[in-house]
CSV table of C-alpha atoms and ligand atoms in Angstrom, one decimal:
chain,number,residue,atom,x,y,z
A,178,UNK,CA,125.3,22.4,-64.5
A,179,UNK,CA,128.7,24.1,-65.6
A,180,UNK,CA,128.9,24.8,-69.7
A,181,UNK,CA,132.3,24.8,-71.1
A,182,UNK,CA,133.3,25.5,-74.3
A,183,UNK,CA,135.3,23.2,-76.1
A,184,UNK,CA,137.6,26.4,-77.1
A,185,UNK,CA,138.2,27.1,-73.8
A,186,UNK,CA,139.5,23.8,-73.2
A,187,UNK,CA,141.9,23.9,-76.3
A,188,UNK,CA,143.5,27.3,-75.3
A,189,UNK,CA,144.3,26.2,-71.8
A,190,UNK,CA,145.9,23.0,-72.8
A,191,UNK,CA,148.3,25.0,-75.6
A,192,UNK,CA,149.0,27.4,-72.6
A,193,UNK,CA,150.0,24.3,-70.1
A,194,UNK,CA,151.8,22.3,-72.9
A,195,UNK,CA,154.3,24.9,-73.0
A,196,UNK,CA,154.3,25.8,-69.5
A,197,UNK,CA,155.1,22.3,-68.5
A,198,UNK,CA,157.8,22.3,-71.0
A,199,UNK,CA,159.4,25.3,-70.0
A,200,UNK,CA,158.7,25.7,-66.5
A,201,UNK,CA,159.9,23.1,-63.5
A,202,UNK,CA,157.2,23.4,-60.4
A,203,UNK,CA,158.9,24.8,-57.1
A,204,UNK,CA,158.6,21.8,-55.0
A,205,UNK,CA,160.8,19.7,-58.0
A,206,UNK,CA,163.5,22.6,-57.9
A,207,UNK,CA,163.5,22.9,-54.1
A,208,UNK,CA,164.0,18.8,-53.7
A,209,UNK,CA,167.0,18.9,-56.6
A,210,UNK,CA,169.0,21.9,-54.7
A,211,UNK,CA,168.6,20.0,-51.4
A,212,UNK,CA,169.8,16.9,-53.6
A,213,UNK,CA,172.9,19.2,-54.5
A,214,UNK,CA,173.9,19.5,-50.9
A,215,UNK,CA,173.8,16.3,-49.8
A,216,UNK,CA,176.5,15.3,-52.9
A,217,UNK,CA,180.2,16.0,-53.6
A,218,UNK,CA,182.2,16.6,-56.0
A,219,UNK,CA,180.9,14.9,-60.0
A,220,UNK,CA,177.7,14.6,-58.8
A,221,UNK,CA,177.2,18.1,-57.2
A,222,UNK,CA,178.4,19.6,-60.4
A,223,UNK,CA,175.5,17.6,-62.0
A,224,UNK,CA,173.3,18.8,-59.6
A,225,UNK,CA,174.3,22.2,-60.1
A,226,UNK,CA,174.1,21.9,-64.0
A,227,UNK,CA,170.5,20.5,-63.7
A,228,UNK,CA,169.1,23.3,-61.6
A,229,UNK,CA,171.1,25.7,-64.2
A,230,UNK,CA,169.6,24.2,-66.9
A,231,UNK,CA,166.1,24.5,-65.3
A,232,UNK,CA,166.6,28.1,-64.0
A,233,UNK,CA,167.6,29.1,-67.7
A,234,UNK,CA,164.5,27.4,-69.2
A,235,UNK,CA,162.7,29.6,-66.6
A,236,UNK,CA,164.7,32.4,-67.1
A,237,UNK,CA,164.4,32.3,-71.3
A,238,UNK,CA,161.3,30.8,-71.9
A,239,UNK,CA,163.0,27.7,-73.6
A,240,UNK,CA,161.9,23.9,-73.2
A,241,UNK,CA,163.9,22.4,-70.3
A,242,UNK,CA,164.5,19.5,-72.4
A,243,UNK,CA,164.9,19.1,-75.8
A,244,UNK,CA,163.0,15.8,-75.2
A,245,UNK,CA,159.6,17.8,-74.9
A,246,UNK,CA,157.7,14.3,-74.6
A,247,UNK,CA,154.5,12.2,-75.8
A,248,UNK,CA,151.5,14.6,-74.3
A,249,UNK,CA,149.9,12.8,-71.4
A,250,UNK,CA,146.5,14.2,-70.2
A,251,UNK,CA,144.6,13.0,-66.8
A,252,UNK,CA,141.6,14.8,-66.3
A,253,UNK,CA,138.7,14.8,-64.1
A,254,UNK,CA,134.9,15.7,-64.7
A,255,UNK,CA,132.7,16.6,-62.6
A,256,UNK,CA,129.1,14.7,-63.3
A,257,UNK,CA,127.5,18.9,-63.5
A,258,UNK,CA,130.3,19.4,-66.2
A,259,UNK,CA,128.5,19.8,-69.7
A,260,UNK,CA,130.8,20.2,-72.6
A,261,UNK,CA,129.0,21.9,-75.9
A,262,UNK,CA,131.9,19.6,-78.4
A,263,UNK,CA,134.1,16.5,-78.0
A,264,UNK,CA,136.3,16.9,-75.1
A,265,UNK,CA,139.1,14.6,-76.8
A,266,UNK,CA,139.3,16.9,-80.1
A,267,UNK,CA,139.6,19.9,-78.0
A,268,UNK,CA,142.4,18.6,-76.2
A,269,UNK,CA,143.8,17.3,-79.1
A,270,UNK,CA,143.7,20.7,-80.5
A,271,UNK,CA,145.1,22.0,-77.9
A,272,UNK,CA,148.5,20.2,-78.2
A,273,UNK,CA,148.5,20.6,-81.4
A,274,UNK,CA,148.1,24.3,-80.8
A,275,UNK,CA,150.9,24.5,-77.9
A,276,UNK,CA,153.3,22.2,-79.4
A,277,UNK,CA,153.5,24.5,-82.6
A,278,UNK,CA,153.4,27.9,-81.2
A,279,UNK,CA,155.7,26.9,-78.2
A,280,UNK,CA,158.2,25.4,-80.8
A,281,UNK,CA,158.5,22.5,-78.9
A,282,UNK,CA,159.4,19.6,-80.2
A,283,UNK,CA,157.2,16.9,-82.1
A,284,UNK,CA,158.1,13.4,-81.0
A,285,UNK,CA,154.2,11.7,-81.7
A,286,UNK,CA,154.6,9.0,-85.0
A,287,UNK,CA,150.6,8.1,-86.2
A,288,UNK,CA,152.0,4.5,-86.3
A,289,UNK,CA,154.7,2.6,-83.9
A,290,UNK,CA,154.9,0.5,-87.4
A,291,UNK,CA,154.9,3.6,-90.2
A,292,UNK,CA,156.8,5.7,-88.0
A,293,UNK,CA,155.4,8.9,-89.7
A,294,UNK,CA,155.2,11.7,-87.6
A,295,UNK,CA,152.2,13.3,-87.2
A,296,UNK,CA,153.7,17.3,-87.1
A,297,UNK,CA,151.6,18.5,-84.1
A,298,UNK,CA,152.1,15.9,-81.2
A,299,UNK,CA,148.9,14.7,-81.1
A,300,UNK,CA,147.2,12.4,-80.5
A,301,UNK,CA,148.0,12.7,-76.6
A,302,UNK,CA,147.2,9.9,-74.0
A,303,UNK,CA,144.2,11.3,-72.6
A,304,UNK,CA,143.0,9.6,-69.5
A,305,UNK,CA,139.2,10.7,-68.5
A,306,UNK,CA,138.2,9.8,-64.4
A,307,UNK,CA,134.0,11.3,-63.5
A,308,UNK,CA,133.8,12.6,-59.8
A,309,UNK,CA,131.5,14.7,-58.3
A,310,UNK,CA,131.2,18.2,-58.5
A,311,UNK,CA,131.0,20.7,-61.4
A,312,UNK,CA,134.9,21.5,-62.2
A,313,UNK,CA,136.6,20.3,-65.2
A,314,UNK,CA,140.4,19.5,-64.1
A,315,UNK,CA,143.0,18.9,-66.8
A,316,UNK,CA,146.7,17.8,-66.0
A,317,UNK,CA,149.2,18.1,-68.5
A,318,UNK,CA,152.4,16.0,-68.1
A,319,UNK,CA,154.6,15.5,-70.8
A,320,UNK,CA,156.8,12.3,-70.9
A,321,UNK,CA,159.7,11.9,-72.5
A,322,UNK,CA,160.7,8.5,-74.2
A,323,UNK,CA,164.5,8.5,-72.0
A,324,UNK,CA,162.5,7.8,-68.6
A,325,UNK,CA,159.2,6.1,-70.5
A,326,UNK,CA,161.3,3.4,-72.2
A,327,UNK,CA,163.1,2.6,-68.6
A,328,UNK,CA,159.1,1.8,-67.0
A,329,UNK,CA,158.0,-1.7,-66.8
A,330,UNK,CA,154.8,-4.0,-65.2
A,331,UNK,CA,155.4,-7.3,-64.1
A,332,UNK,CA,152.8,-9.5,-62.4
A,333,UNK,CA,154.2,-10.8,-58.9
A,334,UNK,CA,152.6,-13.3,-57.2
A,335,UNK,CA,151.3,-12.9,-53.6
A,336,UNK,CA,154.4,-15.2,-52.6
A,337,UNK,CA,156.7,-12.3,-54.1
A,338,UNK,CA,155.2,-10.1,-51.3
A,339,UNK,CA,157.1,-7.1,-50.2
A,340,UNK,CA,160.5,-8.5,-51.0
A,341,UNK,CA,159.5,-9.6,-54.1
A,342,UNK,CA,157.9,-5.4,-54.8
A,343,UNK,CA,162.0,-4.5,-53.4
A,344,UNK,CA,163.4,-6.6,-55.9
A,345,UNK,CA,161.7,-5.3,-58.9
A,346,UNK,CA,161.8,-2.2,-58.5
A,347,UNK,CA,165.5,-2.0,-57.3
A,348,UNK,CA,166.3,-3.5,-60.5
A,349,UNK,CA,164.5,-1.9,-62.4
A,350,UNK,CA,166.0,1.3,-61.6
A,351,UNK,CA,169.4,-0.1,-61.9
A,352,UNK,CA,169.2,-1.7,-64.8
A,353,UNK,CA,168.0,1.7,-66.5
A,354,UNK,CA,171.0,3.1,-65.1
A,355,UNK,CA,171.9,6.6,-66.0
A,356,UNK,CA,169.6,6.3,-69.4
A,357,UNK,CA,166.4,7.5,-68.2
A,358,UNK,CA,168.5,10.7,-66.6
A,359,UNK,CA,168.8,10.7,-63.1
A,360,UNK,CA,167.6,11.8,-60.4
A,361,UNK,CA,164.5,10.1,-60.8
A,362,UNK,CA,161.0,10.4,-59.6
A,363,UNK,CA,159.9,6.7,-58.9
A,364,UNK,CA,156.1,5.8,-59.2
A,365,UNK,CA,154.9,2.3,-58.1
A,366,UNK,CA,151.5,0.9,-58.9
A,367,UNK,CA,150.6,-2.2,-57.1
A,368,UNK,CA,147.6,-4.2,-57.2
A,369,UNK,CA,144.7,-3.8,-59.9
A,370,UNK,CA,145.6,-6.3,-62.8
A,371,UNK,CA,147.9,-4.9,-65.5
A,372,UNK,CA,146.9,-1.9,-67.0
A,373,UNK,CA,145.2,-0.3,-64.0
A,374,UNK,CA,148.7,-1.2,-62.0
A,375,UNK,CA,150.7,1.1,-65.1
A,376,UNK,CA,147.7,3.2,-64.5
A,377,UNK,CA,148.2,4.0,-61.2
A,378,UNK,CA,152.1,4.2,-61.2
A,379,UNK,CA,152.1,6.8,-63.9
A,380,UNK,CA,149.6,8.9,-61.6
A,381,UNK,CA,151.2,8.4,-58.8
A,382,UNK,CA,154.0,10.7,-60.4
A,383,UNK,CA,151.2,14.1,-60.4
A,384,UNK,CA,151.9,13.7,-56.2
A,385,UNK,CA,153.8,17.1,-54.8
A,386,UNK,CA,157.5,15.8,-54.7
A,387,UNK,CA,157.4,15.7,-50.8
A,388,UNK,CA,153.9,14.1,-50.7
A,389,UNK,CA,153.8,10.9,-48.4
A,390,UNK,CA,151.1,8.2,-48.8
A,391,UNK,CA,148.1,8.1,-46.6
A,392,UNK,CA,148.2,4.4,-46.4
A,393,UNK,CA,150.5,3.3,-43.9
A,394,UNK,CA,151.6,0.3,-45.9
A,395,UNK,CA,152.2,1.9,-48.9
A,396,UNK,CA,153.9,5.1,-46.7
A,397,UNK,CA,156.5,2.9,-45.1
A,398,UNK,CA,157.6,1.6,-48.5
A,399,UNK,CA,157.8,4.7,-50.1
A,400,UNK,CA,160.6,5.6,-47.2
A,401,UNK,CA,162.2,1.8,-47.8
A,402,UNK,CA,162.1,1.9,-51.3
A,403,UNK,CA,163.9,5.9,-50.9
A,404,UNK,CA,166.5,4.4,-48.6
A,405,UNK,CA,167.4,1.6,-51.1
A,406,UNK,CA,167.3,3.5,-54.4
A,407,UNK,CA,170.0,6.0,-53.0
A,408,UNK,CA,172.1,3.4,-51.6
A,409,UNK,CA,172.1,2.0,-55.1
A,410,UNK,CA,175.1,4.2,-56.1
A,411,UNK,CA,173.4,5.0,-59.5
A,412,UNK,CA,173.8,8.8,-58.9
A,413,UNK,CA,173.0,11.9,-61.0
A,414,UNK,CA,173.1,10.8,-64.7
A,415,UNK,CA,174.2,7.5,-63.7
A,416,UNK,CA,177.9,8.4,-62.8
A,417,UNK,CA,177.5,7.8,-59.2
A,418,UNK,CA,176.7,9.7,-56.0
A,419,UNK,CA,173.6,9.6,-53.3
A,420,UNK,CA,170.8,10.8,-55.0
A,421,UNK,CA,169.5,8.1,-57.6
A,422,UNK,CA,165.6,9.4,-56.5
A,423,UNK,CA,164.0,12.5,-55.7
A,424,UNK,CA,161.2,10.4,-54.3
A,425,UNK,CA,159.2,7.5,-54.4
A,426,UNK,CA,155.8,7.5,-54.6
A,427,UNK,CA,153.4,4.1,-54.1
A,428,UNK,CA,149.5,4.2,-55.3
A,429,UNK,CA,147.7,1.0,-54.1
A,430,UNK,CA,144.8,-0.3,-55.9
A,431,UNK,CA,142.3,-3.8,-55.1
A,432,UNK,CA,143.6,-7.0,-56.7
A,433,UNK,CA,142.4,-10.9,-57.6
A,434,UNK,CA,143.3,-13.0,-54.9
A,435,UNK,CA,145.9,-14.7,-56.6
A,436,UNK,CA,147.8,-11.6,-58.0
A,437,UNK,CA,150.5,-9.0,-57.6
A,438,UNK,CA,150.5,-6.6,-60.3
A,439,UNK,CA,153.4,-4.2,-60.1
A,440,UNK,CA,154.2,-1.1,-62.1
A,441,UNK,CA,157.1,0.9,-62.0
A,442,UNK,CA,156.9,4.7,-63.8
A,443,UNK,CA,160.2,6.2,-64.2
A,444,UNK,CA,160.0,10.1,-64.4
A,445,UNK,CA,163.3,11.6,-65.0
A,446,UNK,CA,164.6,14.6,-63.4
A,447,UNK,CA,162.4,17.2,-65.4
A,448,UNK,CA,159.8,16.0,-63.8
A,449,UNK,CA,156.8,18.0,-65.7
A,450,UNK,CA,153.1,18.4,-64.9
A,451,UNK,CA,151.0,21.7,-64.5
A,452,UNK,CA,147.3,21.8,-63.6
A,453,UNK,CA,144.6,24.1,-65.1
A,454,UNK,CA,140.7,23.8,-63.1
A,455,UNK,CA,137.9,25.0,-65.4
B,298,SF4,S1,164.8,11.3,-69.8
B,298,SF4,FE1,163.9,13.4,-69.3
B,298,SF4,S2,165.7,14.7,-69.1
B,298,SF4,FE2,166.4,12.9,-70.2
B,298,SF4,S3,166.2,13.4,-72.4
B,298,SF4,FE3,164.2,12.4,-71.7
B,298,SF4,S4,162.9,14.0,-71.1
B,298,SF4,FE4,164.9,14.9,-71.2
């Protein structure tokens, strides 16, 4: 049996919450400068502006965004994890901890009614899986409201079937146009019932940018749904060009018989997440 600390917990997630604000992963800044080659003229220099903007981030230590997002947490316990405290207050205090020493910007209100913000960023959306082992894994992966607003669930039926998956998720896209700032990392949750199809959509989006499916299904859609997207003309910030996604990425769950949940995550071009293992 592992013993962790609660503190321990709090100062890595500080430490991640402003590393996922500030620093783009490799495999997201490789796929956007092989985005910038394949366009031409408008929509290179947005290309080229992006990666800028990222590289100076980097370079300075500044929030990539100003947009620095509602804290999303997944993490994973191993069943010989013991924690001596409450793993969601020690998260919690770690955001609150990050977001105010990384300057970042506070965009949590304790009410969607009140609208009063709650000055730290917390509470997060804190998503707790058990598998075996004896490792405590914590993802951070701020969202910003631009791309989250753009997301939606709708529940097909069977008789949709694969077209019926196309359709929604074409417009979907589309319709969010240049709003949720392209280029855009797609995740598609199908199957489950409704929460567990949003669920799996959002997670779908922790996948390495050139990760393909295992599931051949699911693989062949992620290249169909890639091929239509960028023939959609929405472009880089929605002014037109090839590359309306970096990727697509599908995450298949069980479902009822008579059902056909579908989720579509929209992650924008700062496509954040960074990974501590305790
Ligand atoms: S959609 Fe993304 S890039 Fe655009 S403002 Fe929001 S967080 Fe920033």
């Amino acid at each position: 049996m592992k013993n962790i600390e609660p503190s321990v917990i709090t100062e890595n997630v500080a430490r991640l919450c402003i590393e996922a604000a500030t620093y783009i992963e490799n495999d997201v800044l490789s796929c956007l400068r092989r985005a910038m080659e394949r366009e031409e003229g408008l929509s290179k220099e947005i290309m080229q502006q992006i990666i800028e903007n990222d590289e100076l981030a980097t370079r300075e230590h500044v929030p990539m965004c100003q947009d620095t997002g509602i804290t999303v947490v997944f993490v994973e316990i191993g069943y010989d994890v013991h924690i001596n405290g409450d793993l969601y207050d020690a998260i919690n205090k770690g955001i609150s901890k990050g977001y105010t020493e990384g300057y970042l910007r506070k965009s949590v209100v304790k009410s969607p009614l009140n609208r009063v913000n709650t000055k730290d960023n917390t509470p997060g959306i804190i998503h707790v899986k058990f598998v075996k082992g004896d490792n405590l894994k914590i993802t951070i992966c701020p969202k910003g409201a631009g791309s989250e607003n753009m997301s939606k669930v709708k529940m097909l039926v069977p008789a949709d079937g694969i077209d019926g998956i196309k359709k929604f998720v074409l417009e979907t896209v589309t319709e969010a146009g240049g709003r949720p700032c392209p280029p855009l990392v797609v995740g598609v949750g199908i199957g489950g019932d409704t929460e567990k199809a949003a669920l799996i959509a959002k997670e779908s989006l922790l996948r390495p940018i050139d990760d393909e499916s295992d599931d051949p299904d699911a693989n062949k859609l992620e290249k169909e749904l890639y091929e239509m997207l960028n023939k959609s003309g929405v472009g880089p910030m929605g002014l037109g060009g090839k590359t309306t996604a970096l990727a697509v990425k599908v995450n298949l769950y069980p479902c009822h018989i008579a059902s056909l949940p579908v989720a579509v995550n929209i992650q924008c071009h700062a496509s954040r997440h960074k990974v501590v293992i305790l």
